[in-house]
Short mmCIF file of C-alpha atoms in Angstrom, two decimals:
data_model
loop_
_atom_site.label_atom_id
_atom_site.label_comp_id
_atom_site.label_asym_id
_atom_site.label_seq_id
_atom_site.Cartn_x
_atom_site.Cartn_y
_atom_site.Cartn_z
CA UNK A 77 -0.07 0.13 0.08
CA UNK A 78 1.12 3.54 -0.46
CA UNK A 79 1.66 6.85 2.50
CA UNK A 80 -1.68 8.52 2.51
CA UNK A 81 -0.65 11.85 3.97
CA UNK A 82 0.13 15.54 2.31
CA UNK A 83 3.34 17.16 0.56
CA UNK A 84 6.55 17.88 2.77
CA UNK A 85 6.28 21.10 4.24
CA UNK A 86 8.87 23.41 6.27
CA UNK A 87 7.62 22.16 9.48
CA UNK A 88 9.04 18.48 9.26
CA UNK A 89 6.96 15.48 8.03
CA UNK A 90 4.37 13.32 9.75
CA UNK A 91 1.71 11.68 7.77
CA UNK A 92 -0.65 9.45 9.28
CA UNK A 93 -2.26 6.73 7.67
CA UNK A 94 -5.40 6.44 9.19
CA UNK A 95 -6.74 5.53 5.85
CA UNK A 96 -9.00 4.21 3.66
CA UNK A 97 -8.38 0.53 1.32
CA UNK A 98 -6.82 1.51 -2.07
CA UNK A 99 -5.65 4.96 -0.72
CA UNK A 100 -2.55 4.44 1.82
CA UNK A 101 -4.41 3.12 4.99
CA UNK A 102 -3.94 1.30 7.28
CA UNK A 103 -5.53 -0.21 10.71
CA UNK A 104 -2.94 -1.88 12.79
CA UNK A 105 -3.60 -5.30 13.93
CA UNK A 106 -0.50 -4.24 14.69
CA UNK A 107 0.94 -3.48 18.33
CA UNK A 108 2.61 -5.43 21.48
CA UNK A 109 0.39 -8.90 21.42
CA UNK A 110 0.59 -10.58 25.05
CA UNK A 111 0.96 -14.62 25.73
CA UNK A 112 -2.21 -16.85 25.22
CA UNK A 113 -3.30 -17.87 28.64
CA UNK A 114 -5.39 -14.99 28.80
CA UNK A 115 -4.30 -12.45 26.12
CA UNK A 116 -5.95 -13.50 23.16
CA UNK A 117 -4.81 -15.05 19.70
CA UNK A 118 -1.06 -16.94 20.21
CA UNK A 119 0.91 -15.87 17.10
CA UNK A 120 2.54 -18.21 14.84
CA UNK A 121 5.92 -20.23 16.42
CA UNK A 122 9.23 -19.20 15.77
CA UNK A 123 9.49 -22.18 13.92
CA UNK A 124 7.06 -21.03 11.91
CA UNK A 125 8.23 -18.59 8.46
CA UNK A 126 6.10 -15.43 9.80
CA UNK A 127 3.39 -14.10 7.32
CA UNK A 128 5.12 -10.49 7.48
CA UNK A 129 8.39 -8.67 7.64
CA UNK A 130 10.02 -9.79 9.92
CA UNK A 131 10.94 -6.47 11.63
CA UNK A 132 8.08 -7.06 14.79
CA UNK A 133 9.12 -7.65 18.30
CA UNK A 134 8.09 -9.99 20.62
CA UNK A 135 7.94 -8.36 24.27
CA UNK A 136 7.31 -10.17 26.80
CA UNK A 137 6.02 -13.07 24.70
CA UNK A 138 3.36 -9.65 23.39
CA UNK A 139 4.51 -9.08 19.44
CA UNK A 140 4.22 -6.55 17.45
CA UNK A 141 2.35 -8.96 15.59
CA UNK A 142 3.55 -9.74 12.08
CA UNK A 143 0.76 -7.23 10.48
CA UNK A 144 2.19 -4.81 12.76
CA UNK A 145 3.63 -1.71 10.56
CA UNK A 146 2.95 -3.41 6.96
CA UNK A 147 3.50 -0.78 4.43
CA UNK A 148 4.20 0.20 1.16
CA UNK A 149 6.95 1.79 -0.18
CA UNK A 150 7.32 5.10 1.75
CA UNK A 151 7.36 8.47 -0.54
CA UNK A 152 9.62 10.58 0.21
CA UNK A 153 7.86 13.08 1.38
CA UNK A 154 7.51 14.37 4.77
CA UNK A 155 4.56 16.03 6.44
CA UNK A 156 3.97 17.55 10.02
CA UNK A 157 0.91 16.45 11.56
CA UNK A 158 -1.67 15.39 9.67
CA UNK A 159 -5.68 15.00 10.92
CA UNK A 160 -6.34 11.84 12.61
CA UNK A 161 -8.99 10.71 10.74
CA UNK A 162 -10.00 6.34 11.83
CA UNK A 163 -9.86 4.22 8.63
CA UNK A 164 -13.44 3.47 9.35
CA UNK A 165 -15.26 7.18 8.77
CA UNK A 166 -12.88 7.19 5.91
CA UNK A 167 -14.12 4.65 4.35
CA UNK A 168 -17.67 6.08 5.19
CA UNK A 169 -16.91 9.48 3.84
CA UNK A 170 -15.21 8.00 0.62
CA UNK A 171 -18.45 6.00 0.14
CA UNK A 172 -20.76 9.12 0.52
CA UNK A 173 -18.85 11.67 -1.71
CA UNK A 174 -18.83 8.66 -3.95
CA UNK A 175 -22.42 8.42 -4.09
CA UNK A 176 -23.23 11.79 -3.50
CA UNK A 177 -22.03 12.79 -6.90
CA UNK A 178 -23.89 9.90 -8.62
CA UNK A 179 -27.40 11.92 -7.15
CA UNK A 180 -26.44 14.58 -7.60
CA UNK A 181 -25.69 13.71 -11.53
CA UNK A 182 -28.96 11.72 -11.19
CA UNK A 183 -30.86 15.02 -10.10
CA UNK A 184 -29.52 16.78 -13.06
CA UNK A 185 -31.93 14.67 -15.57
CA UNK A 186 -34.41 13.58 -13.42
CA UNK A 187 -34.40 15.35 -9.79
CA UNK A 188 -34.19 12.39 -7.76
CA UNK A 189 -33.13 13.12 -4.59
CA UNK A 190 -30.41 11.54 -3.02
CA UNK A 191 -30.80 8.54 0.13
CA UNK A 192 -29.51 9.00 3.02
CA UNK A 193 -26.32 7.10 3.47
CA UNK A 194 -25.80 5.33 6.64
CA UNK A 195 -22.71 3.37 8.19
CA UNK A 196 -22.38 1.41 10.64
CA UNK A 197 -18.52 0.99 12.51
CA UNK A 198 -16.99 -2.06 13.74
CA UNK A 199 -17.03 -3.26 17.21
CA UNK A 200 -13.63 -2.97 19.01
CA UNK A 201 -12.93 -3.68 21.92
CA UNK A 202 -12.45 -1.77 25.29
CA UNK A 203 -11.05 -2.25 28.62
CA UNK A 204 -11.02 0.16 31.94
CA UNK A 205 -8.09 2.56 32.45
CA UNK A 206 -6.62 1.81 35.50
CA UNK A 207 -5.36 5.96 36.43
CA UNK A 208 -8.34 7.09 37.40
CA UNK A 209 -10.39 9.45 35.52
CA UNK A 210 -8.27 8.59 32.03
CA UNK A 211 -9.13 7.18 29.21
CA UNK A 212 -7.67 3.65 28.01
CA UNK A 213 -6.09 2.73 24.35
CA UNK A 214 -5.61 -0.46 23.25
CA UNK A 215 -4.42 -2.84 20.60
CA UNK A 216 -7.34 -3.83 18.66
CA UNK A 217 -7.93 -7.38 20.60
CA UNK A 218 -7.63 -5.59 24.25
CA UNK A 219 -4.76 -7.45 25.62
CA UNK A 220 -2.43 -4.73 25.77
CA UNK A 221 -3.57 -1.46 26.41
CA UNK A 222 -2.43 1.97 28.40
CA UNK A 223 -3.34 5.21 29.56
CA UNK A 224 -3.89 8.91 28.77
CA UNK A 225 -5.24 12.18 30.04
CA UNK A 226 -9.31 13.12 29.59
CA UNK A 227 -7.53 15.55 26.68
CA UNK A 228 -6.57 13.14 24.71
CA UNK A 229 -8.12 11.54 21.44
CA UNK A 230 -7.30 7.87 21.66
CA UNK A 231 -7.32 6.69 17.73
CA UNK A 232 -6.45 3.08 18.75
CA UNK A 233 -6.87 1.85 14.70
CA UNK A 234 -4.53 4.59 13.76
CA UNK A 235 -1.09 4.76 12.15
CA UNK A 236 0.84 7.84 12.33
CA UNK A 237 4.87 8.78 11.76
CA UNK A 238 7.10 10.41 9.87
CA UNK A 239 8.90 9.55 6.85
CA UNK A 240 12.47 8.75 6.34
CA UNK A 241 14.39 11.49 4.51
CA UNK A 242 18.10 12.96 4.86
CA UNK A 243 19.03 13.10 8.47
CA UNK A 244 16.54 11.98 9.21
CA UNK A 245 15.70 8.17 10.44
CA UNK A 246 11.54 8.32 9.98
CA UNK A 247 9.41 6.43 12.89
CA UNK A 248 6.30 4.75 12.80
CA UNK A 249 3.72 4.74 15.54
CA UNK A 250 0.68 2.45 15.96
CA UNK A 251 -2.51 2.14 18.77
CA UNK A 252 -2.26 6.16 18.04
CA UNK A 253 -3.73 8.69 20.30
CA UNK A 254 -3.21 13.25 19.95
CA UNK A 255 -3.05 16.12 22.02
CA UNK A 256 -4.19 19.50 20.38
CA UNK A 257 -5.63 19.27 17.37
CA UNK A 258 -5.23 22.52 15.55
CA UNK A 259 -3.17 23.55 18.12
CA UNK A 260 -1.45 26.20 15.42
CA UNK A 261 -2.81 28.77 13.13
CA UNK A 262 0.08 27.74 10.58
CA UNK A 263 -1.48 24.71 10.95
CA UNK A 264 -4.37 24.45 11.23
CA UNK A 265 -4.14 20.41 11.34
CA UNK A 266 -0.89 20.31 13.69
CA UNK A 267 -1.01 18.45 17.32
CA UNK A 268 0.81 19.44 20.13
CA UNK A 269 1.78 15.78 21.31
CA UNK A 270 0.76 12.22 20.69
CA UNK A 271 1.51 8.54 21.69
CA UNK A 272 1.86 5.13 20.72
CA UNK A 273 4.13 1.64 19.80
CA UNK A 274 6.35 1.16 17.30
CA UNK A 275 9.63 -1.85 17.30
CA UNK A 276 13.39 -1.82 17.70
CA UNK A 277 14.79 -3.90 16.29
CA UNK A 278 17.92 -4.46 19.43
CA UNK A 279 16.79 -6.91 22.83
CA UNK A 280 19.10 -3.52 25.25
CA UNK A 281 15.65 -2.71 25.63
CA UNK A 282 17.76 0.78 27.16
CA UNK A 283 18.97 0.96 23.98
CA UNK A 284 15.57 0.37 21.99
CA UNK A 285 14.03 3.35 24.29
CA UNK A 286 16.62 5.89 23.48
CA UNK A 287 16.59 5.11 20.07
CA UNK A 288 12.91 5.17 19.75
CA UNK A 289 13.11 8.99 21.32
CA UNK A 290 16.05 9.99 19.51
CA UNK A 291 14.31 9.41 16.31
CA UNK A 292 11.06 10.78 16.63
CA UNK A 293 12.86 13.79 17.97
CA UNK A 294 14.88 14.39 14.36
CA UNK A 295 12.47 12.89 12.48
CA UNK A 296 9.19 14.75 14.36
CA UNK A 297 11.14 18.46 14.63
CA UNK A 298 13.42 19.05 12.35
CA UNK A 299 12.59 21.51 9.19
CA UNK A 300 13.28 20.66 5.60
CA UNK A 301 16.81 22.16 5.10
CA UNK A 302 17.59 22.32 8.37
CA UNK A 303 20.07 20.96 10.81
CA UNK A 304 18.76 17.82 12.95
CA UNK A 305 16.80 19.17 15.70
CA UNK A 306 18.81 17.79 18.90
CA UNK A 307 17.92 15.19 21.49
CA UNK A 308 19.35 15.00 24.69
CA UNK A 309 18.15 11.46 25.83
CA UNK A 310 17.62 11.39 29.99
CA UNK A 311 19.74 8.22 31.55
CA UNK A 312 18.04 5.13 31.47
CA UNK A 313 15.20 4.23 34.42
CA UNK A 314 14.38 0.38 35.30
CA UNK A 315 10.68 0.19 35.70
CA UNK A 316 8.05 -2.35 35.69
CA UNK A 317 4.66 -3.65 33.10
CA UNK A 318 2.32 -5.48 34.59
CA UNK A 319 1.09 -8.92 32.98
CA UNK A 320 -1.67 -11.41 34.77
CA UNK A 321 -0.22 -11.35 38.31
CA UNK A 322 3.45 -10.90 37.13
CA UNK A 323 5.54 -7.73 36.55
CA UNK A 324 7.85 -7.86 33.64
CA UNK A 325 11.34 -5.89 33.34
CA UNK A 326 11.41 -2.45 31.24
CA UNK A 327 13.25 0.59 30.49
CA UNK A 328 12.04 4.07 30.51
CA UNK A 329 14.16 7.52 29.27
CA UNK A 330 13.06 10.43 28.52
CA UNK A 331 14.22 12.67 26.28
CA UNK A 332 14.43 16.81 25.41
CA UNK A 333 14.16 17.95 21.99
CA UNK A 334 15.53 21.26 20.77
CA UNK A 335 13.21 21.71 17.38
CA UNK A 336 15.36 22.93 14.18
CA UNK A 337 13.79 25.72 12.82
CA UNK A 338 10.75 24.68 11.18
CA UNK A 339 7.27 27.10 11.60
CA UNK A 340 4.31 25.75 14.29
CA UNK A 341 7.32 24.67 16.65
CA UNK A 342 8.40 25.10 20.40
CA UNK A 343 11.53 25.58 21.74
CA UNK A 344 11.36 22.68 23.37
CA UNK A 345 9.85 19.11 23.40
CA UNK A 346 9.57 16.11 25.72
CA UNK A 347 10.35 12.35 23.89
CA UNK A 348 9.61 9.45 26.59
CA UNK A 349 9.66 5.89 25.88
CA UNK A 350 9.59 2.82 27.67
CA UNK A 351 10.97 -0.22 25.56
CA UNK A 352 10.51 -3.80 26.69
CA UNK A 353 13.57 -6.37 25.54
CA UNK A 354 11.56 -9.44 23.19
CA UNK A 355 14.84 -11.34 22.75
CA UNK A 356 16.41 -9.85 19.93
CA UNK A 357 13.59 -7.07 19.96
CA UNK A 358 12.05 -4.30 21.75
CA UNK A 359 8.19 -3.40 21.90
CA UNK A 360 8.24 0.44 23.12
CA UNK A 361 5.62 2.96 23.98
CA UNK A 362 6.22 5.89 22.52
CA UNK A 363 5.13 9.78 24.55
CA UNK A 364 5.61 12.75 23.32
CA UNK A 365 4.46 16.90 23.76
CA UNK A 366 5.29 19.96 22.74
CA UNK A 367 5.94 22.18 25.69
CA UNK A 368 5.08 25.79 26.46
CA UNK A 369 1.66 25.71 25.08
CA UNK A 370 -1.90 25.76 26.41
CA UNK A 371 -2.48 21.64 26.90
CA UNK A 372 1.16 21.06 26.35
CA UNK A 373 1.03 17.44 28.56
CA UNK A 374 4.02 17.61 31.19
CA UNK A 375 6.67 15.80 31.76
CA UNK A 376 4.75 13.66 35.26
CA UNK A 377 2.09 12.93 32.81
CA UNK A 378 4.29 11.52 30.23
CA UNK A 379 5.68 9.46 32.32
CA UNK A 380 2.64 8.18 34.09
CA UNK A 381 0.98 7.32 30.35
CA UNK A 382 4.31 5.21 29.67
CA UNK A 383 3.79 3.88 33.21
CA UNK A 384 0.04 2.83 32.60
CA UNK A 385 1.24 -0.26 30.34
CA UNK A 386 -0.05 -2.95 30.35
CA UNK A 387 -1.23 -6.38 29.71
CA UNK A 388 -5.45 -6.52 29.69
CA UNK A 389 -6.53 -10.16 31.34
CA UNK A 390 -9.59 -11.62 28.45
CA UNK A 391 -11.76 -10.98 31.50
CA UNK A 392 -11.25 -7.37 31.93
CA UNK A 393 -12.25 -6.83 27.83
CA UNK A 394 -15.59 -6.09 26.53
CA UNK A 395 -16.86 -5.40 23.36
CA UNK A 396 -18.81 -2.20 21.77
CA UNK A 397 -20.17 -1.06 19.05
CA UNK A 398 -20.53 2.32 18.20
CA UNK A 399 -23.75 3.90 16.82
CA UNK A 400 -24.61 4.66 13.01
CA UNK A 401 -23.96 7.31 11.61
CA UNK A 402 -27.10 8.93 8.53
CA UNK A 403 -25.43 11.57 6.46
#
């Protein structure tokens, strides 16, 4: 599949593949999976050939599934914060647009009114938050989740990120959430911050966390043609992720980022990552926020988001079906 987004601007690169089939969309069934004992379907055995690319980790024997981070050839274009729209809504909008165009052509000849279009979203898995007053962001099967503050917008079916470019490594984040839509007049669909899962090709959790914060800081906050944004990772901190009734050790790193000469960017950004090793690879939850703007997330909030990463027992998951919409 191709990538869906806008042409690169001078404010750094961003893409959001909250997409529509055939238009570069991606719905992550992607992101970490937990062991089969009470945590959803079991992934392929280590000896079985993986049906998808092999650069997804298997943290805690949790994995970013083989379907994760599936993508086509990225464009060279980098985009700064494209509006996040869930895949199912885009499909509905496309269907509505095509139908509407046909109706208008018909109306010119026989004045037949356009019939209303009704879209029924797919059922989705929900899990309770563990941080009081916050809201959860769960993977597709609900086997893992993390929480975000009420001011954030969960977008679990959205994959977002920045394409690689000269001097910029690029990064993809699945099971996303966003903070601060339309927060900059120069970029009406820009975001203050966001979060999501990525995969790093190293079994060293500290190295994986440092690489994730550096890749995001440079990719998201370097203006086109400008020197790379300066990323200063803090000391790695050992932490724990709860899986069933056990805890798994992870590593948390928070970095300060000095953006490099781009519109809509603040003087500083905080990027945090919590990594869990899985043999030769690691799964990483990343959370970031620009600082000094109304609604910016504090360091404490970013750390709480990362610490809320957990496995979710099957007994704590439920399924809900969003109401249909008619236009």
